[in-house]
CSV table of C-alpha atoms and ligand atoms in Angstrom, one decimal:
chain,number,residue,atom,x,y,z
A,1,UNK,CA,112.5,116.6,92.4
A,2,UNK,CA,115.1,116.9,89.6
A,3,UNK,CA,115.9,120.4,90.1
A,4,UNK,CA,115.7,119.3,94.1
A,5,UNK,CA,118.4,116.7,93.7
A,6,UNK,CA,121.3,119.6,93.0
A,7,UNK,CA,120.8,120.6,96.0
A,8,UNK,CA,120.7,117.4,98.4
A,9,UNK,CA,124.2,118.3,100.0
A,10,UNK,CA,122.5,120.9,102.2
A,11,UNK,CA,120.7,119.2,105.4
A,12,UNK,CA,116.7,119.4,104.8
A,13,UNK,CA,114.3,122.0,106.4
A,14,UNK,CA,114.2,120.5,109.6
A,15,UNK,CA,110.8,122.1,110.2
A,16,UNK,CA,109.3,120.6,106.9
A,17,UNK,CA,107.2,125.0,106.7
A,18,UNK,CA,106.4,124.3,102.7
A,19,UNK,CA,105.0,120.7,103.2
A,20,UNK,CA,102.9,121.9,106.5
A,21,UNK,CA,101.6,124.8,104.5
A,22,UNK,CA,100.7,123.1,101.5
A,23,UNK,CA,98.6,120.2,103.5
A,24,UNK,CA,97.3,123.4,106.0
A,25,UNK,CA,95.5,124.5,102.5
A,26,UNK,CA,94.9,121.1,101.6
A,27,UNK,CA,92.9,120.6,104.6
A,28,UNK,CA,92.2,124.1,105.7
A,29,UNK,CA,93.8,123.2,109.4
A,30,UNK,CA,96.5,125.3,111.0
A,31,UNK,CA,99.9,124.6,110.1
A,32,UNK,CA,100.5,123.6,113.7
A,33,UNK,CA,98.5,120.7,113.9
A,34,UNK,CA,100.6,118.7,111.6
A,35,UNK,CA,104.0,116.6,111.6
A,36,UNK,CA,105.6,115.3,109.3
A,37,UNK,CA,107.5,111.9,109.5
A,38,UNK,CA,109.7,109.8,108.1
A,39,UNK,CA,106.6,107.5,106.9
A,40,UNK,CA,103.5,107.7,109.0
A,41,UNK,CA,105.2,104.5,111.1
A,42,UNK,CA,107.5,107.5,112.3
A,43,UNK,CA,104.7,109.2,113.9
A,44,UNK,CA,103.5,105.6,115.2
A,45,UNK,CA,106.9,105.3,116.5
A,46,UNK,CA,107.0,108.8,118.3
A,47,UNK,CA,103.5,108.6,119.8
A,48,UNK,CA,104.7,105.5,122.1
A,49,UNK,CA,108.2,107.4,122.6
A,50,UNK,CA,106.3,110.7,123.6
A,51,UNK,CA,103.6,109.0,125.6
A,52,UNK,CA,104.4,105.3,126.7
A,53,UNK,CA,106.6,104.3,130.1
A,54,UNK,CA,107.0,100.9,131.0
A,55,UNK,CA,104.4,99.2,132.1
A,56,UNK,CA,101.8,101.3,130.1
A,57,UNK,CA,99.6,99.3,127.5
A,58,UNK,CA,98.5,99.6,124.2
A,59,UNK,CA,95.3,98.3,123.0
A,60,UNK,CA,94.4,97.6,119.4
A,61,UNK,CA,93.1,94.8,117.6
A,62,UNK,CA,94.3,91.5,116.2
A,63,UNK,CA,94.7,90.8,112.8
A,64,UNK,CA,95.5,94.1,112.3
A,65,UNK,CA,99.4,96.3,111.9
A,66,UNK,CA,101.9,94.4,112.7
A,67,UNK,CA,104.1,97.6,113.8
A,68,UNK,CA,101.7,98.4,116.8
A,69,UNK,CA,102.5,95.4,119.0
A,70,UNK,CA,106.2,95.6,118.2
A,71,UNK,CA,106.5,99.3,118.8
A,72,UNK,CA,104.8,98.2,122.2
A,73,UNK,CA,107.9,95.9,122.8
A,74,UNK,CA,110.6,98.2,122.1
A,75,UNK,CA,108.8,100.5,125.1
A,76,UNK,CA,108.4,97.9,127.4
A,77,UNK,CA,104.3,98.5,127.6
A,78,UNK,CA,102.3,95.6,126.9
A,79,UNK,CA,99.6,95.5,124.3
A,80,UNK,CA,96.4,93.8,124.2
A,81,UNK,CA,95.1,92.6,120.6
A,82,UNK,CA,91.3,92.5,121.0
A,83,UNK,CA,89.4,89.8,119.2
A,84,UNK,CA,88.0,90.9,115.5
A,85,UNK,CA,84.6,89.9,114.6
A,86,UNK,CA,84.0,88.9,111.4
A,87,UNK,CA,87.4,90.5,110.2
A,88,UNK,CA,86.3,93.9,111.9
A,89,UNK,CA,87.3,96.1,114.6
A,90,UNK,CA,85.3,95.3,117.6
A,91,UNK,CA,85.2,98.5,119.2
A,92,UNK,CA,83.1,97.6,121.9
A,93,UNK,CA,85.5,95.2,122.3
A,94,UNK,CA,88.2,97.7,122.7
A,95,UNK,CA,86.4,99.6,125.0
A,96,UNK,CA,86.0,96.9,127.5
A,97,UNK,CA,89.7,96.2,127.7
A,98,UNK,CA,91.2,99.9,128.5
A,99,UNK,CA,92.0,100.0,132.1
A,100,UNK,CA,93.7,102.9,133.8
A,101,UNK,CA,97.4,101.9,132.4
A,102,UNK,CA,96.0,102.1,129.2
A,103,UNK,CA,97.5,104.9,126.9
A,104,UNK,CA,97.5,104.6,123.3
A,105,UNK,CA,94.5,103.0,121.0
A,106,UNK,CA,95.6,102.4,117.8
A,107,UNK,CA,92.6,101.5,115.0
A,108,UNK,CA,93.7,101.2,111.5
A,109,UNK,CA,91.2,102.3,109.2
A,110,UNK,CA,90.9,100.8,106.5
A,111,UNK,CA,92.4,97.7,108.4
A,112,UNK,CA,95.9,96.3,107.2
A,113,UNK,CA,95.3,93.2,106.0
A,114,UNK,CA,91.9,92.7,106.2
A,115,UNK,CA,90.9,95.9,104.3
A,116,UNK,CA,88.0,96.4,106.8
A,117,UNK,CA,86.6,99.8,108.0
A,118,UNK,CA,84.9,100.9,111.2
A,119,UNK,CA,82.0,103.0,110.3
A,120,UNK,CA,80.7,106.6,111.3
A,121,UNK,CA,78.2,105.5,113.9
A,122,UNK,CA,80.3,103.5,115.7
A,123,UNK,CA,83.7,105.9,115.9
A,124,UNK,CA,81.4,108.1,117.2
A,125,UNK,CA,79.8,106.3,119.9
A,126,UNK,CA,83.1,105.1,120.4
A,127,UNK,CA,84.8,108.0,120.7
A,128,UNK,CA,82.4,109.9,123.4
A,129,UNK,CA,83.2,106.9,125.4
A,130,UNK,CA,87.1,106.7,125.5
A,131,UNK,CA,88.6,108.0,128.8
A,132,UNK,CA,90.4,111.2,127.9
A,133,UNK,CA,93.8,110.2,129.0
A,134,UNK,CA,94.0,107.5,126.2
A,135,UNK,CA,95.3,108.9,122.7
A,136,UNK,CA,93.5,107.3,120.2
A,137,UNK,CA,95.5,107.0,116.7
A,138,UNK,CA,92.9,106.3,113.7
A,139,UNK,CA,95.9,104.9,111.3
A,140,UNK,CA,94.1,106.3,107.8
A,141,UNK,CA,96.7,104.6,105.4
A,142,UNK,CA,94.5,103.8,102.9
A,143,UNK,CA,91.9,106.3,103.1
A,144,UNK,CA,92.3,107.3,99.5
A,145,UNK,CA,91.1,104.3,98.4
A,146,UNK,CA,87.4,104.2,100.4
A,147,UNK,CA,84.7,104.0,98.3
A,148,UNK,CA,82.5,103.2,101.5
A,149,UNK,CA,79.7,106.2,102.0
A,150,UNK,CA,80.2,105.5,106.3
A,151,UNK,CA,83.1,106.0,106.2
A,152,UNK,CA,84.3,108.0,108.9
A,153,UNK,CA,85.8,111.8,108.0
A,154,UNK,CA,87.6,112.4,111.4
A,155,UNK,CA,89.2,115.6,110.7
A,156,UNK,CA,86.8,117.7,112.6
A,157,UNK,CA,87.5,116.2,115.8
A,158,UNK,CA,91.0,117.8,115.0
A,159,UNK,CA,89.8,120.7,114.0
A,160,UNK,CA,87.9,121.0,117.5
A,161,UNK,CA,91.7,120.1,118.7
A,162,UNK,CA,90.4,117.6,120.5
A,163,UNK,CA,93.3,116.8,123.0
A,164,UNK,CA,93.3,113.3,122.6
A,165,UNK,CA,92.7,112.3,118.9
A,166,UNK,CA,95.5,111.8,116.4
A,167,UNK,CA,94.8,110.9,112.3
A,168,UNK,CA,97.3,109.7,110.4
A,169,UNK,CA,98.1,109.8,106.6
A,170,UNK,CA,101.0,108.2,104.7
A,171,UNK,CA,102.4,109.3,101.1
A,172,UNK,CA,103.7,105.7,100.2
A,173,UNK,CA,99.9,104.0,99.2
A,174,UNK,CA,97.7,106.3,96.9
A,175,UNK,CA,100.6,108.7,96.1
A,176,UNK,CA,103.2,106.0,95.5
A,177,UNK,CA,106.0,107.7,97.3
A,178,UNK,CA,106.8,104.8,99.8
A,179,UNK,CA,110.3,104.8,98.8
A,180,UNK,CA,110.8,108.4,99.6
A,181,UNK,CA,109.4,107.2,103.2
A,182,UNK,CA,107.4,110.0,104.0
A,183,UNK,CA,103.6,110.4,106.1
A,184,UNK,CA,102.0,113.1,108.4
A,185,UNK,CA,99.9,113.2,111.4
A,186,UNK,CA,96.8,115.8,112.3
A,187,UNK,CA,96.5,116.4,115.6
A,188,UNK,CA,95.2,118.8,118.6
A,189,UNK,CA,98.3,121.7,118.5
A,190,UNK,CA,99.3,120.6,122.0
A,191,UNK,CA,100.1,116.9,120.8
A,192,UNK,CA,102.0,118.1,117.6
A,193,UNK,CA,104.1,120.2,120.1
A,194,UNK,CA,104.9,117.1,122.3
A,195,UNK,CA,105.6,115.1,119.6
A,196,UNK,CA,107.7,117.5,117.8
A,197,UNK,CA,109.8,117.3,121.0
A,198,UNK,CA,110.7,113.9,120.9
A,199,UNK,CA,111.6,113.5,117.2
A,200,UNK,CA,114.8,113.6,115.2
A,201,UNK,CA,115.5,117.8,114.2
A,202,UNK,CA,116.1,116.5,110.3
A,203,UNK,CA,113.9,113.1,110.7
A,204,UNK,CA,112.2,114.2,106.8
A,205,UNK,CA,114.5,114.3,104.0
A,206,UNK,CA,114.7,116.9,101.7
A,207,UNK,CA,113.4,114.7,98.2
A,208,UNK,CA,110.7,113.3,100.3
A,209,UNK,CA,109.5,117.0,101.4
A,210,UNK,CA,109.4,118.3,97.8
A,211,UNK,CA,108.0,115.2,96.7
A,212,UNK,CA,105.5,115.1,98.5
A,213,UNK,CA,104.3,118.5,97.7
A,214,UNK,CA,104.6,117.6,94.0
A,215,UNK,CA,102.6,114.3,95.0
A,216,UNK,CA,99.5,117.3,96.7
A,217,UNK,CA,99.9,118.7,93.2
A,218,UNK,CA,99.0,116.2,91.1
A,219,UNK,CA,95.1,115.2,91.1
A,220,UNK,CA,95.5,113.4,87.9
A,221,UNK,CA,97.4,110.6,89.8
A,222,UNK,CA,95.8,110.3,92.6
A,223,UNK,CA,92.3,110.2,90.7
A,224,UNK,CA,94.3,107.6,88.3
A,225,UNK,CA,95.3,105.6,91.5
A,226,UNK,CA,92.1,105.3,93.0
A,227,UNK,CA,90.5,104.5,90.1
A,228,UNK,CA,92.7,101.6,89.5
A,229,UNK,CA,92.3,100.7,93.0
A,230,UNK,CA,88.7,100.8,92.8
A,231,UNK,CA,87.5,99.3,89.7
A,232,UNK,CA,90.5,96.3,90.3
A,233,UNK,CA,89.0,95.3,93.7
A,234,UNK,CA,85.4,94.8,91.4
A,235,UNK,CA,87.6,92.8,88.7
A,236,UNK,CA,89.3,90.9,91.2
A,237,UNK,CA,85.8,90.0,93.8
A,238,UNK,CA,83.9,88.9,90.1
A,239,UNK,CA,86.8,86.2,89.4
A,240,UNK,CA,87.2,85.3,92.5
A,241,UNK,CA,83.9,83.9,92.6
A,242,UNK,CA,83.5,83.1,90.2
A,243,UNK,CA,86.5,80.4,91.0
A,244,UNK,CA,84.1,79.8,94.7
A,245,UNK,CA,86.6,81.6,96.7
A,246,UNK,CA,85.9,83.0,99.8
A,247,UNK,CA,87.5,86.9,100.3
A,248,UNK,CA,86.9,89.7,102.5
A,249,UNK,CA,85.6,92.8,101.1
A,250,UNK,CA,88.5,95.8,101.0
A,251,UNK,CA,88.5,99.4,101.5
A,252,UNK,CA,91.9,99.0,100.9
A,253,UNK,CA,94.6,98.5,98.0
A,254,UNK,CA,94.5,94.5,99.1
A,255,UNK,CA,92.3,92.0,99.2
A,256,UNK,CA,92.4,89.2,101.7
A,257,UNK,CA,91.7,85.5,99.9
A,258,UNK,CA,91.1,82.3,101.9
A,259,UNK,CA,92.8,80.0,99.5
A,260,UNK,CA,91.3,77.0,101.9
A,261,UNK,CA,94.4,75.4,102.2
A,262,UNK,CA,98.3,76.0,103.1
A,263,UNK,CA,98.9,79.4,102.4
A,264,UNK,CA,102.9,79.4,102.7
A,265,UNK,CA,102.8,76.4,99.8
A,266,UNK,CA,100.5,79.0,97.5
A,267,UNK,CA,102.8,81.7,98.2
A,268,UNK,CA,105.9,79.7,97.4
A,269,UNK,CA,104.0,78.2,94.3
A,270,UNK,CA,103.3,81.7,92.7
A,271,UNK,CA,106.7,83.3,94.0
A,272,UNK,CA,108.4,80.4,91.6
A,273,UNK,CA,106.0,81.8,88.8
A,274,UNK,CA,107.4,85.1,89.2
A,275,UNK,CA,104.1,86.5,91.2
A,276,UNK,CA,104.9,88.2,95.2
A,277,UNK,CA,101.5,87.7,97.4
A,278,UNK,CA,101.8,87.3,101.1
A,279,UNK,CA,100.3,84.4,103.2
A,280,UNK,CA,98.8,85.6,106.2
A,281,UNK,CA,100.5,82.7,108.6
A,282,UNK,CA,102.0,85.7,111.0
A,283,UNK,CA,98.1,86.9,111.5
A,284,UNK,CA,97.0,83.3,112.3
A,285,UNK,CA,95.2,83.3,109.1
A,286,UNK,CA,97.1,79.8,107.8
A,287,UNK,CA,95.0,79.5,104.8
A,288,UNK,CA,94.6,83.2,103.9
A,289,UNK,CA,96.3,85.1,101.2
A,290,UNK,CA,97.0,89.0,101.2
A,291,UNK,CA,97.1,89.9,97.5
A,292,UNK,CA,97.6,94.2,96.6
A,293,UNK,CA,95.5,95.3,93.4
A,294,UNK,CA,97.7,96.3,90.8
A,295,UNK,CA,97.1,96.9,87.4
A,296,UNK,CA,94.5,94.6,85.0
A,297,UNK,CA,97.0,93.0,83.4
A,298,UNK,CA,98.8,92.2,86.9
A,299,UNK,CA,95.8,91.0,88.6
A,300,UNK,CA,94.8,89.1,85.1
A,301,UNK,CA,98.4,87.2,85.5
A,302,UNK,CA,97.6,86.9,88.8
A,303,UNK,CA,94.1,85.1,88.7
A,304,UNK,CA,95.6,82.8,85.7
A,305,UNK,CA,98.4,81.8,87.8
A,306,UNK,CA,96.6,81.2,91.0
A,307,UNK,CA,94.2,78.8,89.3
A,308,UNK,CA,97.4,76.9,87.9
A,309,UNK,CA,98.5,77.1,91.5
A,310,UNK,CA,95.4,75.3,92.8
A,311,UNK,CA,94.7,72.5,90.4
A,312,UNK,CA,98.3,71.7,91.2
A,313,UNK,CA,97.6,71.9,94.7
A,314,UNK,CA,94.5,69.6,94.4
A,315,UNK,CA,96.0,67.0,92.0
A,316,UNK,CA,98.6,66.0,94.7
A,317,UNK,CA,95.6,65.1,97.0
B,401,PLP,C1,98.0,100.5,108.5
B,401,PLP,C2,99.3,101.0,108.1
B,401,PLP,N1,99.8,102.1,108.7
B,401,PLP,C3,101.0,102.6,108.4
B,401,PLP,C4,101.8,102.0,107.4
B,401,PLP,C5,103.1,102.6,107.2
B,401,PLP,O1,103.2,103.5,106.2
B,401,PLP,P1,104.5,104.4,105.9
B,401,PLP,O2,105.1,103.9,104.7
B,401,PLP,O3,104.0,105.8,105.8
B,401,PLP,O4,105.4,104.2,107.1
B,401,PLP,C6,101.3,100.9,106.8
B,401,PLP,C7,102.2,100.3,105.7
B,401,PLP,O5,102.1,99.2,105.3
B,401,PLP,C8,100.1,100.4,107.1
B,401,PLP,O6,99.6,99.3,106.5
């Protein structure tokens, strides 16, 4: 990226051909059946530009992206947030509410914020019974960080370019490129054609292209990023506890906390001690915090300053 940065007065290569080749070995698919964005909420963007008119609907789920609904808004479609249970994806649930203006499904998997997965079984009998003029986005995000064995692996549903199903990856979790804003969609050729037509010619910039191929290049950071990920969720479910709070189990680089009161006033609490969590008021989750694993010592600072938080918190009662 060094040697790259001499060079960032010429536009970027608009068609991002050593990025698509590198991920085409990665994941033995055709160079065609990827695009690149500017961030995977890029692609999320594109895919209601390319195949939403007004009055179209999205479905997805609630407590779940924030960007789906809004990217619904800015098309005019309308969206339909279908009821969680127990902090998951209700797919049946989903099912039940496409109707025939219905276009896009959106599933985030693992779920952001509640870290939740859909499994195998399900996706699949899912999936043989979605209509096949809805699109259905599986938002992968965080996918480097499943430990879960059902997890679903999707990609041969793309490799069958299936018309209708779209996966999409991000390099700003596992790789830690978020600044560089740069993700990628897998997709049936005839969808990464569409979409190709409705995006920006240089929407990828040139630091984020090489980057990312750096970021394919280097196991040792990924493995080291997982790992973190992995063993800090175990560190973090053992305290929490062990201090009686309820969580929900992640897939994901977060962990959802019910703090069983005000979330804002925790927040704001541990933001005056120096510590960023978010409360989860926006989801409708008022006493629920959304806290990201980050290193031992982080998530050691964070569990001492969260009981200081809470006793303070109790002795105004
Ligand atoms: C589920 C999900 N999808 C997509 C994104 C966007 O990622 P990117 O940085 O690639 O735009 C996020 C980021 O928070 C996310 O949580």
């Amino acid at each position: 990226m060094r040697a790259a940065l001499r060079r960032v007065h010429l536009y970027p290569d608009g068609a991002s051909y050593e990025l698509k080749k590198r991920l085409s070995q990665e994941f033995s698919l055709p160079a065609e059946q990827f695009i690149i964005g500017n961030g995977s909420n890029e692609i999320i963007e594109l895919l209601a530009r390319g195949f939403l008119s007004e009055g179209d609907r999205i479905v997805s789920s609630e407590n779940t992206f924030l960007v789906y609904p809004l990217i619904a808004k800015t098309c005019g479609a309308s969206y339909t947030a279908v009821l969680m249970k127990n902090f998951r994806y209700d797919l049946r649930g989903i099912l039940d509410a496409i109707d025939d203006r219905t276009r896009i499904i959106f599933i985030a998997n693992p779920n952001n914020p509640t870290g939740t997965y859909v499994k195998t079984e399900e996706v699949e009998d899912f999936l043989s019974k979605v209509p096949k003029h809805v699109i259905v986005c599986f938002d992968e995000a965080y996918i480097d960080f499943v430990d879960a064995k059902d997890f679903p692996y999707l990609l041969f549903h793309v490799k069958a370019n299936k018309p209708n199903i779209i996966l999409l990856r991000t390099f700003s979790k596992s790789f830690g490129l978020a600044g560089l804003r740069i993700g990628y969609g897998m997709a049936s050729k005839e969808m990464i054609e569409y979409l190709g037509k409705v995006r920006q010619p240089f929407n990828v910039n040139r630091l984020a292209q090489i980057g990312a191929c750096a970021a394919l290049d280097d196991r040792r950071f990924l493995w080291r990023s997982k790992r973190l990920v992995s063993r800090g969720r175990l560190y973090f479910y053992r305290k929490l506890t062990k201090m009686k709070l309820t969580f929900v189990p992640s897939e994901a680089n977060f962990v959802l906390i019910d703090v069983k009161r005000d979330a804002k006033k925790v927040c704001e609490a541990l933001l005056k001690r120096g510590m960023i969590v978010r409360a989860m008021n926006a989801y409708g989750l008022p006493s629920y915090i959304r806290v990201t694993i980050g290193t031992r010592f982080e998530l050691m600072r964070f569990i001492h300053l969260l009981k200081v938080v809470l006793k303070k918190e109790d002795g105004k009662k």
